[in-house]
Structure formats: structure tokens, C-alpha cells
Amino acid sequence: MRIDKFLKVSRVIKRRTVAQEACTGGRITINGKAVKPSKEVREGDVVTVAFGEGGITFRVTSVEPPKGKQGNEMYELL
């Protein structure tokens, strides 16, 4: 799954266009490397999202969209 779609489906970022802008702005890294919106994310990848002064770091546990409404089951916070 593309990183921009993953961030939207997992509800880390509210809209896919915002996720795309964050990727092109260099605020999203996977395993320590800045990525483009089309980068494929896999289970076990460590993703860092920079928000203003802080940020969030998490490990991807599933790339399959959840059947229910719980997007936070797709990652675990580090």
C-alpha cells in the first residue's frame, strides 16, 4: 500500500492530499529515509511523521485496511 494512502486509512493524517504534501515536504520518513507519496509501505516498517515541533513514530503492523472503523490497529506506537 502507498504511504499516502496508508496514512489516510490508518487515520494518522485526515486527508490523503495532506499526506501527499507531507511526503513531498520531507516530513515523512520510512526506516530513516525521506519518501515520496508513492513509496510502498510494508509490515515492520518504522514510520516517522513530523508535526510542527514534535512528531509521531510507529511500526506498521498491517497494511490491510481494517474491516471496522479502527484504523489504529494498523500500527503500534514506539
CSV table of N, CA and C in Angstrom, one decimal:
chain,number,residue,atom,x,y,z
A,1,MET,N,0.8,-1.2,0.0
A,1,MET,CA,0.0,0.0,0.0
A,1,MET,C,0.9,1.2,0.0
A,2,ARG,N,0.5,2.2,-0.7
A,2,ARG,CA,1.2,3.5,-0.8
A,2,ARG,C,1.2,4.2,0.6
A,3,ILE,N,2.3,4.9,0.9
A,3,ILE,CA,2.4,5.5,2.2
A,3,ILE,C,1.3,6.6,2.4
A,4,ASP,N,1.0,7.4,1.3
A,4,ASP,CA,0.0,8.4,1.5
A,4,ASP,C,-1.4,7.8,1.8
A,5,LYS,N,-1.7,6.7,1.1
A,5,LYS,CA,-3.0,6.0,1.4
A,5,LYS,C,-3.0,5.4,2.8
A,6,PHE,N,-1.9,4.8,3.2
A,6,PHE,CA,-1.8,4.2,4.5
A,6,PHE,C,-2.0,5.2,5.6
A,7,LEU,N,-1.4,6.4,5.5
A,7,LEU,CA,-1.6,7.4,6.5
A,7,LEU,C,-3.0,7.8,6.6
A,8,LYS,N,-3.8,7.9,5.5
A,8,LYS,CA,-5.2,8.3,5.5
A,8,LYS,C,-6.0,7.1,6.1
A,9,VAL,N,-5.8,5.9,5.6
A,9,VAL,CA,-6.7,4.8,6.0
A,9,VAL,C,-6.4,4.5,7.5
A,10,SER,N,-5.2,4.6,8.0
A,10,SER,CA,-4.9,4.4,9.4
A,10,SER,C,-5.3,5.5,10.3
A,11,ARG,N,-5.7,6.6,9.7
A,11,ARG,CA,-6.1,7.8,10.4
A,11,ARG,C,-5.0,8.6,11.1
A,12,VAL,N,-3.8,8.4,10.7
A,12,VAL,CA,-2.7,9.2,11.2
A,12,VAL,C,-2.8,10.6,10.7
A,13,ILE,N,-3.2,10.8,9.4
A,13,ILE,CA,-3.4,12.1,8.8
A,13,ILE,C,-4.9,12.0,8.2
A,14,LYS,N,-5.6,13.1,8.3
A,14,LYS,CA,-7.0,13.1,8.0
A,14,LYS,C,-7.3,12.9,6.5
A,15,ARG,N,-6.5,13.6,5.6
A,15,ARG,CA,-6.8,13.6,4.2
A,15,ARG,C,-5.6,13.1,3.4
A,16,ARG,N,-5.9,12.4,2.3
A,16,ARG,CA,-4.8,11.9,1.5
A,16,ARG,C,-3.9,13.0,0.9
A,17,THR,N,-4.6,14.1,0.5
A,17,THR,CA,-3.8,15.2,-0.1
A,17,THR,C,-2.9,15.8,0.9
A,18,VAL,N,-3.3,15.9,2.2
A,18,VAL,CA,-2.4,16.4,3.2
A,18,VAL,C,-1.2,15.4,3.4
A,19,ALA,N,-1.5,14.1,3.3
A,19,ALA,CA,-0.4,13.1,3.5
A,19,ALA,C,0.6,13.3,2.3
A,20,GLN,N,0.1,13.5,1.1
A,20,GLN,CA,0.9,13.7,-0.1
A,20,GLN,C,1.8,14.9,0.1
A,21,GLU,N,1.2,16.0,0.6
A,21,GLU,CA,2.0,17.2,0.8
A,21,GLU,C,3.1,17.0,1.9
A,22,ALA,N,2.7,16.3,2.9
A,22,ALA,CA,3.7,16.0,4.0
A,22,ALA,C,4.9,15.2,3.4
A,23,CYS,N,4.6,14.2,2.5
A,23,CYS,CA,5.7,13.4,1.9
A,23,CYS,C,6.6,14.2,1.0
A,24,THR,N,6.0,15.1,0.2
A,24,THR,CA,6.8,15.9,-0.7
A,24,THR,C,7.5,17.0,0.0
A,25,GLY,N,7.0,17.3,1.2
A,25,GLY,CA,7.7,18.3,2.1
A,25,GLY,C,8.8,17.7,2.9
A,26,GLY,N,9.0,16.4,2.8
A,26,GLY,CA,10.1,15.7,3.6
A,26,GLY,C,9.8,15.5,5.1
A,27,ARG,N,8.5,15.5,5.4
A,27,ARG,CA,8.1,15.3,6.8
A,27,ARG,C,7.8,13.9,7.2
A,28,ILE,N,7.8,13.0,6.2
A,28,ILE,CA,7.5,11.6,6.4
A,28,ILE,C,8.8,10.8,6.1
A,29,THR,N,9.2,9.9,7.0
A,29,THR,CA,10.3,9.0,6.8
A,29,THR,C,9.9,7.6,7.0
A,30,ILE,N,10.5,6.7,6.3
A,30,ILE,CA,10.3,5.3,6.5
A,30,ILE,C,11.7,4.7,6.7
A,31,ASN,N,11.9,4.1,7.8
A,31,ASN,CA,13.2,3.5,8.2
A,31,ASN,C,14.3,4.5,8.1
A,32,GLY,N,14.0,5.7,8.4
A,32,GLY,CA,15.0,6.8,8.4
A,32,GLY,C,15.3,7.5,7.1
A,33,LYS,N,14.5,7.2,6.1
A,33,LYS,CA,14.7,7.8,4.8
A,33,LYS,C,13.5,8.6,4.4
A,34,ALA,N,13.6,9.8,3.9
A,34,ALA,CA,12.5,10.6,3.4
A,34,ALA,C,11.9,9.9,2.2
A,35,VAL,N,10.6,10.0,2.1
A,35,VAL,CA,10.0,9.2,1.0
A,35,VAL,C,9.0,10.1,0.2
A,36,LYS,N,8.7,9.6,-1.0
A,36,LYS,CA,7.7,10.2,-1.9
A,36,LYS,C,6.3,9.6,-1.6
A,37,PRO,N,5.2,10.2,-1.9
A,37,PRO,CA,3.9,9.7,-1.6
A,37,PRO,C,3.6,8.3,-2.2
A,38,SER,N,4.4,7.9,-3.3
A,38,SER,CA,4.1,6.6,-3.9
A,38,SER,C,4.9,5.5,-3.3
A,39,LYS,N,5.7,5.7,-2.3
A,39,LYS,CA,6.5,4.7,-1.6
A,39,LYS,C,5.6,3.6,-1.0
A,40,GLU,N,5.9,2.4,-1.3
A,40,GLU,CA,5.2,1.2,-0.7
A,40,GLU,C,5.6,1.0,0.7
A,41,VAL,N,4.6,0.9,1.6
A,41,VAL,CA,4.9,0.6,3.0
A,41,VAL,C,4.6,-0.9,3.2
A,42,ARG,N,5.5,-1.5,4.1
A,42,ARG,CA,5.3,-2.9,4.4
A,42,ARG,C,5.2,-3.1,5.9
A,43,GLU,N,4.7,-4.3,6.3
A,43,GLU,CA,4.6,-4.6,7.7
A,43,GLU,C,6.1,-4.6,8.2
A,44,GLY,N,6.2,-4.1,9.4
A,44,GLY,CA,7.5,-4.0,10.1
A,44,GLY,C,8.3,-2.7,9.8
A,45,ASP,N,7.8,-1.9,8.9
A,45,ASP,CA,8.5,-0.6,8.6
A,45,ASP,C,8.3,0.3,9.8
A,46,VAL,N,9.3,1.2,10.1
A,46,VAL,CA,9.2,2.2,11.1
A,46,VAL,C,9.0,3.5,10.4
A,47,VAL,N,7.8,4.2,10.7
A,47,VAL,CA,7.4,5.4,10.0
A,47,VAL,C,7.5,6.6,11.0
A,48,THR,N,8.1,7.7,10.6
A,48,THR,CA,8.1,8.9,11.4
A,48,THR,C,7.4,10.0,10.7
A,49,VAL,N,6.4,10.6,11.4
A,49,VAL,CA,5.7,11.8,10.8
A,49,VAL,C,6.0,13.0,11.7
A,50,ALA,N,6.5,14.0,11.1
A,50,ALA,CA,6.9,15.2,11.8
A,50,ALA,C,5.7,16.2,11.8
A,51,PHE,N,5.2,16.6,13.0
A,51,PHE,CA,4.2,17.6,13.1
A,51,PHE,C,4.7,18.8,13.8
A,52,GLY,N,4.9,19.9,13.2
A,52,GLY,CA,5.4,21.1,13.8
A,52,GLY,C,6.6,20.9,14.7
A,53,GLU,N,6.5,21.1,16.0
A,53,GLU,CA,7.6,20.9,16.9
A,53,GLU,C,7.9,19.5,17.3
A,54,GLY,N,6.9,18.6,17.2
A,54,GLY,CA,7.0,17.2,17.6
A,54,GLY,C,6.8,16.3,16.5
A,55,GLY,N,6.4,15.1,16.8
A,55,GLY,CA,6.1,14.1,15.8
A,55,GLY,C,5.6,12.8,16.4
A,56,ILE,N,5.4,11.8,15.5
A,56,ILE,CA,5.0,10.5,15.9
A,56,ILE,C,5.8,9.5,15.2
A,57,THR,N,6.2,8.4,15.9
A,57,THR,CA,6.9,7.3,15.3
A,57,THR,C,6.1,6.0,15.6
A,58,PHE,N,5.9,5.2,14.6
A,58,PHE,CA,5.2,4.0,14.8
A,58,PHE,C,5.7,2.9,13.9
A,59,ARG,N,5.4,1.7,14.3
A,59,ARG,CA,5.8,0.5,13.4
A,59,ARG,C,4.5,0.0,12.8
A,60,VAL,N,4.6,-0.3,11.5
A,60,VAL,CA,3.4,-0.8,10.7
A,60,VAL,C,3.2,-2.3,11.1
A,61,THR,N,2.0,-2.6,11.5
A,61,THR,CA,1.7,-4.0,11.9
A,61,THR,C,0.8,-4.7,10.8
A,62,SER,N,0.1,-3.9,10.0
A,62,SER,CA,-0.8,-4.4,9.0
A,62,SER,C,-1.0,-3.4,7.9
A,63,VAL,N,-0.9,-3.8,6.6
A,63,VAL,CA,-1.2,-2.9,5.5
A,63,VAL,C,-2.6,-3.1,4.9
A,64,GLU,N,-3.3,-4.1,5.5
A,64,GLU,CA,-4.7,-4.3,5.0
A,64,GLU,C,-5.6,-3.4,5.7
A,65,PRO,N,-6.5,-2.7,5.0
A,65,PRO,CA,-7.5,-1.8,5.6
A,65,PRO,C,-8.4,-2.6,6.6
A,66,PRO,N,-8.7,-2.0,7.8
A,66,PRO,CA,-9.5,-2.7,8.8
A,66,PRO,C,-10.9,-2.8,8.3
A,67,LYS,N,-11.6,-3.9,8.7
A,67,LYS,CA,-13.0,-4.1,8.3
A,67,LYS,C,-13.9,-3.2,9.1
A,68,GLY,N,-13.5,-2.9,10.3
A,68,GLY,CA,-14.4,-1.9,11.1
A,68,GLY,C,-13.9,-0.5,11.0
A,69,LYS,N,-14.1,0.3,12.0
A,69,LYS,CA,-13.7,1.7,11.9
A,69,LYS,C,-12.4,2.0,12.7
A,70,GLN,N,-11.7,1.0,13.1
A,70,GLN,CA,-10.5,1.2,13.9
A,70,GLN,C,-9.2,1.2,13.1
A,71,GLY,N,-8.8,2.4,12.6
A,71,GLY,CA,-7.5,2.4,11.8
A,71,GLY,C,-6.3,2.3,12.7
A,72,ASN,N,-6.4,2.5,14.0
A,72,ASN,CA,-5.2,2.4,14.8
A,72,ASN,C,-4.7,1.0,15.1
A,73,GLU,N,-5.4,0.0,14.5
A,73,GLU,CA,-5.0,-1.4,14.6
A,73,GLU,C,-3.9,-1.7,13.6
A,74,MET,N,-3.7,-0.7,12.7
A,74,MET,CA,-2.7,-0.9,11.6
A,74,MET,C,-1.3,-0.6,12.0
A,75,TYR,N,-1.1,0.0,13.2
A,75,TYR,CA,0.3,0.4,13.6
A,75,TYR,C,0.3,0.3,15.1
A,76,GLU,N,1.6,0.3,15.7
A,76,GLU,CA,1.8,0.4,17.1
A,76,GLU,C,2.8,1.5,17.3
A,77,LEU,N,2.5,2.4,18.3
A,77,LEU,CA,3.4,3.5,18.6
A,77,LEU,C,4.7,3.0,19.3
A,78,LEU,N,5.7,3.7,19.0
A,78,LEU,CA,7.0,3.4,19.5
A,78,LEU,C,7.4,4.5,20.5
